Coordinates of C-alpha atoms in Angstrom, one line a residue:
X1 CA -91.6 103.9 13.8
X2 CA -91.8 105.1 17.4
X3 CA -88.8 107.0 18.9
X4 CA -88.7 104.6 21.8
X5 CA -87.9 101.6 19.6
X6 CA -84.6 100.0 20.4
X7 CA -82.9 97.4 18.2
X8 CA -80.7 94.6 19.5
X9 CA -78.6 92.9 16.8
X10 CA -76.3 89.9 17.3
X11 CA -73.0 90.6 15.7
X12 CA -71.4 87.6 14.0
X13 CA -68.4 89.3 12.3
X14 CA -70.7 90.7 9.5
X15 CA -69.8 94.4 9.6
X16 CA -73.1 95.3 7.9
X17 CA -74.9 94.4 11.1
X18 CA -74.0 97.8 12.5
X19 CA -76.1 99.4 9.8
X20 CA -78.7 96.8 10.3
X21 CA -79.1 97.8 14.0
X22 CA -79.4 101.5 12.9
X23 CA -82.0 100.7 10.3
X24 CA -84.1 98.6 12.6
X25 CA -84.3 101.4 15.1
X26 CA -85.1 104.0 12.4
X27 CA -81.9 105.7 13.4
X28 CA -81.4 108.0 10.4
X29 CA -85.1 108.8 9.8
X30 CA -84.6 112.4 11.0
X31 CA -81.3 113.0 9.3
X32 CA -81.0 115.2 6.3
X33 CA -78.2 114.6 3.8
X34 CA -76.7 118.0 4.2
X35 CA -76.7 117.9 8.0
X36 CA -73.6 118.4 10.2
X37 CA -73.1 115.1 12.0
X38 CA -71.0 114.5 15.1
X39 CA -69.9 111.1 16.2
X40 CA -69.0 110.8 19.9
X41 CA -67.2 107.5 20.7
X42 CA -66.0 106.5 24.1
X43 CA -62.2 107.0 24.1
X44 CA -61.9 107.4 27.9
X45 CA -58.1 107.1 27.8
X46 CA -55.1 105.9 25.8
X47 CA -51.9 104.3 26.9
X48 CA -48.6 104.6 24.9
X49 CA -46.3 102.9 27.4
X50 CA -47.9 99.9 29.2
X51 CA -49.6 96.9 27.6
X52 CA -53.1 98.2 26.6
X53 CA -56.0 95.8 25.9
X54 CA -58.7 98.0 24.4
X55 CA -61.5 95.4 24.5
X56 CA -64.5 96.9 26.2
X57 CA -62.6 100.0 27.2
X58 CA -62.9 102.1 24.0
X59 CA -65.4 102.1 21.2
X60 CA -64.2 99.7 18.5
X61 CA -62.9 101.3 15.3
X62 CA -65.1 98.8 13.4
X63 CA -68.3 100.4 14.8
X64 CA -67.0 103.9 14.2
X65 CA -65.9 103.1 10.6
X66 CA -69.2 101.4 9.8
X67 CA -71.1 104.5 11.0
X68 CA -68.9 106.8 8.9
X69 CA -69.5 104.6 5.8
X70 CA -73.2 104.6 6.4
X71 CA -73.3 108.4 6.7
X72 CA -71.2 108.8 3.6
X73 CA -73.5 106.6 1.7
X74 CA -76.4 108.6 3.0
X75 CA -74.9 111.8 1.5
X76 CA -73.5 113.4 4.6
X77 CA -70.4 115.4 3.7
X78 CA -69.7 117.1 7.0
X79 CA -68.8 114.4 9.5
X80 CA -67.0 115.1 12.7
X81 CA -65.5 112.7 15.3
X82 CA -65.2 114.4 18.6
X83 CA -63.9 113.3 22.0
X84 CA -62.1 114.6 25.1
X85 CA -59.9 111.8 26.5
X86 CA -58.0 111.8 29.8
X87 CA -54.8 113.8 29.4
X88 CA -51.8 112.1 31.2
X89 CA -48.3 112.6 29.9
X90 CA -47.0 109.7 32.1
X91 CA -49.3 107.3 30.1
X92 CA -49.0 109.1 26.8
X93 CA -52.8 109.6 27.0
X94 CA -54.6 112.3 25.1
X95 CA -57.4 112.5 22.5
X96 CA -55.1 113.0 19.4
X97 CA -53.0 109.9 20.4
X98 CA -56.2 107.9 20.7
X99 CA -57.4 109.0 17.3
X100 CA -54.1 108.0 15.8
X101 CA -53.9 104.7 17.6
X102 CA -57.4 103.7 16.4
X103 CA -56.8 104.6 12.8
X104 CA -59.1 107.6 12.6
X105 CA -56.6 109.4 10.3
X106 CA -57.5 106.9 7.6
X107 CA -61.2 107.9 8.0
X108 CA -60.1 111.6 7.7
X109 CA -58.2 110.9 4.5
X110 CA -60.7 108.5 3.0
X111 CA -64.0 110.2 3.9
X112 CA -63.0 113.8 4.7
X113 CA -63.9 113.2 8.4
X114 CA -62.9 116.1 10.7
X115 CA -61.2 115.0 14.0
X116 CA -61.9 117.3 16.9
X117 CA -60.3 117.2 20.3
X118 CA -62.8 118.6 22.7
X119 CA -60.0 119.3 25.2
X120 CA -58.8 122.1 22.8
X121 CA -62.1 124.0 23.1
X122 CA -64.0 126.2 22.5
X123 CA -66.6 125.7 25.2
X124 CA -69.9 127.2 26.0
X125 CA -71.3 127.7 29.5
X126 CA -74.5 125.8 29.9
X127 CA -76.9 126.3 32.8
X128 CA -78.5 123.1 34.2
X129 CA -80.8 122.7 37.2
X130 CA -78.8 124.3 39.9
X131 CA -75.4 124.1 38.3
X132 CA -73.5 125.2 35.2
X133 CA -70.9 123.3 33.1
X134 CA -68.6 124.1 30.2
X135 CA -69.6 122.0 27.2
X136 CA -67.6 121.6 24.0
X137 CA -69.1 123.9 21.4
X138 CA -69.1 121.3 18.5
X139 CA -71.3 119.0 20.6
X140 CA -73.8 121.8 21.0
X141 CA -73.7 123.2 17.5
X142 CA -74.0 119.9 15.5
X143 CA -77.3 119.1 13.6
X144 CA -77.2 115.4 14.4
X145 CA -75.2 113.8 17.2
X146 CA -74.5 110.1 17.2
X147 CA -73.5 108.7 20.6
X148 CA -71.2 105.6 20.4
X149 CA -70.7 104.3 23.9
X150 CA -69.3 100.9 24.9
X151 CA -71.4 98.3 26.8
X152 CA -69.7 98.3 30.2
X153 CA -70.2 98.7 33.9
X154 CA -68.6 101.5 35.9
X155 CA -67.1 101.7 39.4
X156 CA -68.9 105.0 40.2
X157 CA -72.1 104.9 38.2
X158 CA -72.8 101.1 37.9
X159 CA -73.0 101.4 34.1
X160 CA -71.3 103.6 31.5
X161 CA -73.6 103.8 28.4
X162 CA -74.9 106.7 26.4
X163 CA -75.8 109.2 29.1
X164 CA -72.5 108.7 30.8
X165 CA -70.5 108.9 27.6
X166 CA -71.6 112.5 27.2
X167 CA -69.4 113.5 30.1
X168 CA -66.6 113.4 27.6
X169 CA -68.0 116.5 26.0
X170 CA -67.1 118.6 29.1
X171 CA -64.2 120.8 29.9
X172 CA -61.8 119.1 32.3
X173 CA -62.7 121.5 35.1
X174 CA -66.4 120.7 34.6
X175 CA -65.6 116.9 34.6
X176 CA -64.0 117.4 37.9
X177 CA -66.8 119.5 39.2
X178 CA -69.2 116.6 38.5
X179 CA -67.3 114.7 41.3
X180 CA -68.8 116.9 43.9
X181 CA -68.9 116.5 47.6
X182 CA -72.5 117.3 48.0
X183 CA -74.1 116.3 44.7
X184 CA -73.7 112.7 43.5
X185 CA -72.1 112.1 40.1
X186 CA -75.2 110.4 38.8
X187 CA -77.2 113.6 39.3
X188 CA -74.9 115.4 37.0
X189 CA -74.8 112.6 34.4
X190 CA -78.6 112.4 34.4
X191 CA -78.9 115.9 33.0
X192 CA -76.1 116.0 30.3
X193 CA -78.4 114.7 27.5
X194 CA -80.8 117.7 28.1
X195 CA -78.1 119.9 26.7
X196 CA -76.0 117.6 24.5
X197 CA -78.8 116.0 22.7
X198 CA -78.0 112.7 20.9
X199 CA -80.2 112.0 17.9
X200 CA -79.0 108.4 17.8
X201 CA -77.3 106.2 20.3
X202 CA -75.4 103.1 19.1
X203 CA -74.0 101.0 21.9
X204 CA -70.9 98.9 20.9
X205 CA -71.3 95.6 22.8
X206 CA -69.0 93.6 20.6
X207 CA -67.0 93.5 23.8
X208 CA -68.4 94.2 27.3
X209 CA -66.4 95.3 30.3
X210 CA -66.9 94.3 33.9
X211 CA -65.8 96.7 36.6
X212 CA -64.9 99.4 34.1
X213 CA -64.3 101.9 32.8
X214 CA -60.6 101.2 32.1
X215 CA -58.2 98.4 31.5
X216 CA -58.2 96.9 35.0
X217 CA -61.7 95.6 34.3
X218 CA -62.3 92.3 32.7
X219 CA -63.6 92.1 29.1
X220 CA -65.9 89.6 27.5
X221 CA -66.8 88.9 23.9
X222 CA -70.6 89.6 23.7
X223 CA -71.3 90.4 20.1
X224 CA -74.1 92.9 20.6
X225 CA -75.1 96.1 18.9
X226 CA -77.9 98.2 20.3
X227 CA -79.4 101.3 18.6
X228 CA -82.1 103.8 19.5
X229 CA -83.1 107.3 18.8
X230 CA -84.2 107.7 22.4
X231 CA -81.3 108.1 24.8
X232 CA -83.3 106.6 27.7
X233 CA -84.4 103.6 25.7
X234 CA -80.8 102.8 24.6
X235 CA -79.5 103.0 28.1
X236 CA -82.4 101.1 29.6
X237 CA -81.8 98.1 27.3
X238 CA -78.0 98.4 27.7
X239 CA -78.4 98.3 31.5
X240 CA -80.5 95.2 31.2
X241 CA -77.9 93.5 29.0
X242 CA -75.4 94.1 31.8
X243 CA -77.8 92.6 34.4
X244 CA -79.4 95.8 35.9
X245 CA -82.9 97.1 35.8
X246 CA -82.7 100.7 34.7
X247 CA -84.3 101.8 38.0
X248 CA -81.2 100.4 39.7
X249 CA -79.0 102.9 37.9
X250 CA -79.6 106.3 39.4
X251 CA -78.8 108.5 36.4
X252 CA -81.0 106.5 34.0
X253 CA -83.8 106.5 36.5
X254 CA -83.5 110.3 37.0
X255 CA -83.5 111.0 33.3
X256 CA -86.5 108.7 32.8
X257 CA -88.4 110.4 35.6
X258 CA -87.7 113.9 34.2
X259 CA -88.8 112.9 30.7
X260 CA -91.7 110.7 31.9
X261 CA -90.5 107.5 30.3
X262 CA -89.8 104.1 31.8
X263 CA -88.8 100.7 30.7
X264 CA -92.4 99.8 30.0
X265 CA -92.5 102.4 27.3
X266 CA -89.5 100.9 25.4
X267 CA -90.2 98.5 22.5
X268 CA -87.4 96.2 21.2
X269 CA -86.8 94.7 17.8
X270 CA -84.4 92.1 16.8
X271 CA -82.9 89.8 19.5
X272 CA -84.4 89.3 23.0
X273 CA -82.7 90.9 25.9
X274 CA -83.0 87.9 28.2
X275 CA -81.1 85.7 25.7
X276 CA -78.1 88.0 25.5
X277 CA -77.9 89.5 29.0
X278 CA -74.7 88.8 30.9
X279 CA -74.8 90.1 34.5
X280 CA -71.5 91.9 35.3
X281 CA -70.3 93.3 38.6
X282 CA -69.6 97.0 38.7
X283 CA -68.0 97.5 42.1
X284 CA -64.5 96.5 43.5
X285 CA -64.8 94.6 46.8
X286 CA -63.1 96.1 49.8
X287 CA -62.2 94.5 53.2
X288 CA -65.0 94.7 55.8
X289 CA -62.9 97.1 57.9
X290 CA -62.3 99.3 54.9
X291 CA -58.6 99.0 55.3
X292 CA -58.0 98.2 51.6
X293 CA -59.1 96.0 48.7
X294 CA -59.6 92.3 49.1
X295 CA -56.3 91.7 47.4
X296 CA -54.5 93.0 50.5
X297 CA -55.9 90.0 52.5
X298 CA -55.0 87.6 49.7
X299 CA -51.4 88.8 49.8
X300 CA -51.2 89.0 53.6
X301 CA -50.7 92.8 53.6
X302 CA -51.1 94.5 56.9
X303 CA -50.1 97.7 58.6
X304 CA -51.8 99.9 56.0
X305 CA -55.1 101.6 56.0
X306 CA -56.4 102.4 52.5
X307 CA -60.1 103.4 52.7
X308 CA -62.2 102.9 49.6
X309 CA -62.5 105.7 47.1
X310 CA -65.9 107.3 46.5
X311 CA -67.6 109.2 43.7
X312 CA -65.7 112.4 44.6
X313 CA -62.5 111.0 43.2
X314 CA -62.4 112.1 39.5
X315 CA -61.4 110.0 36.6
X316 CA -57.7 111.0 36.5
X317 CA -57.1 110.3 40.2
X318 CA -59.2 107.2 40.0
X319 CA -56.9 105.7 37.3
X320 CA -53.7 106.7 39.2
X321 CA -55.2 105.4 42.4
X322 CA -55.0 102.0 40.8
X323 CA -51.3 102.6 40.0
X324 CA -50.7 103.6 43.6
X325 CA -52.4 100.4 45.0
X326 CA -50.5 98.1 42.7
X327 CA -47.2 99.8 43.4
X328 CA -47.8 99.5 47.2
X329 CA -48.5 95.8 46.8
X330 CA -45.2 95.3 45.0
X331 CA -43.3 97.3 47.6
X332 CA -44.9 95.3 50.5
X333 CA -43.1 92.2 49.3
X334 CA -39.8 93.8 50.3
X335 CA -40.9 95.9 53.3
X336 CA -43.9 95.4 55.6
X337 CA -45.8 98.6 56.3
X338 CA -46.0 100.1 59.8
X339 CA -49.1 102.1 60.5
X340 CA -49.6 104.1 57.3
X341 CA -52.8 105.4 55.8
X342 CA -53.6 106.6 52.3
X343 CA -56.4 109.1 51.6
X344 CA -57.8 110.4 48.4
X345 CA -60.9 112.2 47.1
X346 CA -62.9 115.0 48.6
X347 CA -64.4 113.3 51.6
X348 CA -61.7 111.1 53.3
X349 CA -60.7 112.7 56.5
X350 CA -58.1 111.1 58.8
X351 CA -59.3 110.0 62.2
X352 CA -55.7 109.6 63.4
X353 CA -53.8 106.7 64.9
X354 CA -51.3 106.3 62.1
X355 CA -47.6 107.1 62.0
X356 CA -47.9 108.6 58.5
X357 CA -50.9 109.9 56.5
X358 CA -50.3 110.0 52.7
X359 CA -52.6 112.5 51.0
X360 CA -53.2 111.5 47.4
X361 CA -53.8 114.5 45.2
X362 CA -54.9 118.1 45.6
X363 CA -58.3 117.4 47.0
X364 CA -57.2 115.2 49.8
X365 CA -54.3 117.6 50.6
X366 CA -56.7 120.5 50.9
X367 CA -59.3 118.6 52.9
X368 CA -56.8 117.4 55.5
X369 CA -54.5 120.4 55.5
X370 CA -55.2 121.5 59.1
X371 CA -56.3 118.1 60.5
X372 CA -55.0 117.9 64.1
X373 CA -55.4 114.1 64.1
X374 CA -52.6 113.6 61.6
X375 CA -49.2 112.9 63.1
X376 CA -47.2 113.3 59.9
X377 CA -48.8 114.3 56.7
X378 CA -47.1 113.1 53.5
X379 CA -48.5 114.9 50.4
X380 CA -48.5 113.2 47.0
X381 CA -49.1 116.4 45.0
X382 CA -50.8 116.7 41.6
X383 CA -54.2 116.9 40.0
X384 CA -53.9 114.0 39.5
X385 CA -50.4 113.0 40.7
X386 CA -48.3 111.4 38.0
X387 CA -46.5 108.1 38.2
X388 CA -43.1 109.7 38.8
X389 CA -44.5 111.8 41.6
X390 CA -46.0 108.8 43.2
X391 CA -42.8 106.8 43.1
X392 CA -40.7 109.8 44.3
X393 CA -43.0 110.4 47.3
X394 CA -43.0 106.7 48.3
X395 CA -39.2 106.4 47.9
X396 CA -38.7 109.5 50.0
X397 CA -40.5 107.7 52.9
X398 CA -38.3 104.7 52.4
X399 CA -40.9 102.6 50.7
X400 CA -39.1 100.6 48.0
X401 CA -41.5 101.3 45.2
X402 CA -40.7 101.1 41.5
X403 CA -42.6 100.6 38.3
X404 CA -41.9 96.9 38.0
X405 CA -45.0 95.7 39.9
X406 CA -47.4 97.9 37.8
X407 CA -45.8 96.9 34.5
X408 CA -46.1 93.2 35.5
X409 CA -49.7 93.8 36.5
X410 CA -50.6 95.4 33.2
X411 CA -48.8 92.6 31.3
X412 CA -50.9 90.1 33.2
X413 CA -54.1 92.0 32.2
X414 CA -53.1 91.9 28.5
X415 CA -52.2 88.2 28.7
X416 CA -55.9 87.4 29.6
X417 CA -56.8 88.0 25.9
X418 CA -53.6 87.0 24.1
X419 CA -54.1 83.9 21.9
X420 CA -57.8 83.9 22.4
X421 CA -59.4 84.2 18.9
X422 CA -62.5 85.9 20.4
X423 CA -60.4 89.0 21.1
X424 CA -59.5 90.6 17.8
X425 CA -57.2 93.6 17.6
X426 CA -58.3 94.2 14.1
X427 CA -61.6 95.5 15.5
X428 CA -59.6 98.5 16.7
X429 CA -58.1 99.2 13.3
X430 CA -59.6 100.7 10.2
X431 CA -60.0 98.3 7.2

């Protein structure tokens, strides 16, 4: 079977269909029973404090468990699950908490699986084309890496599939470095699989996520499992299932060009892409004058300038950026704004004309440190700033912000799925 073959299997609550997808793709044909195997799920974040719908956000425990069972039956005795989730004390987010919340300790006890938090190191310095990154050693030293991404779109890279999932193997500093002022994020992502080489990619599309990668996106029940030994082939088909030609996704196109492979070289078995594809949006709409998200206009919010984030804002700040936006919307109901601007990331420079300029995070603070156009700079320090720091800074400027609006917002997100039998929490638990 050719290495470009990609299987597409319709999931209908038969757990064996994960193994079926792998078998159709010849996914374990190069695996030797005594090999060291590493599973890399997508556990981008966890949340211990707010309502947390996991659908489409993290790889389902069902898919991880079925892969572990398949490997155990195959005779693999050294199985590792490794990830480097966002660390945020204010959310109770870290890799070990995610492992526990998804039931991986049962896999450890039942199958002898080793759980590895990439954030703990060690790391190895890897030279790429024009840059270097620190990569978790277990991801480089394994004999057989199985990449387990989720089928979702992404606000910075259009899609987050196998190639993007490998970013979780990087040291936090290297993850931040990928959000560079001069080199697009997609350029970094396109090269990760040249060092962290997946032997098999299995895309968990039981749930898909629109405008991911985290909980503020909208999840759908899609019941799709995709498998391929070729990382380009898996992502090319995954992109199509989300409504995008792989050439529209810069990091997929760049990887294909570098390895001389295109969509025309990919063979599919199983279901037809066209019958399962569901086009999903990836970007959040902003007002035409770039003064804020469209939600500002719907709520009649004025007197504030909140230009759209770009790819230089890293994952931690991106997530807390949403917290800041929701908190400001809640505060506006009690006090109209009066000529304030909020800047974040590595490229937003104040052009002046505002009474106060809030600088969100270390990068915005450094970039605008000596900006003569700013009348009064209000730093929101941190890398990224935590929720307590955000609230304290807003309150110090007499903006009546509290956590109530964000908690209500997160509650509303969770209620989207409550009572709908299509969204099953058991998929994120171990049998």
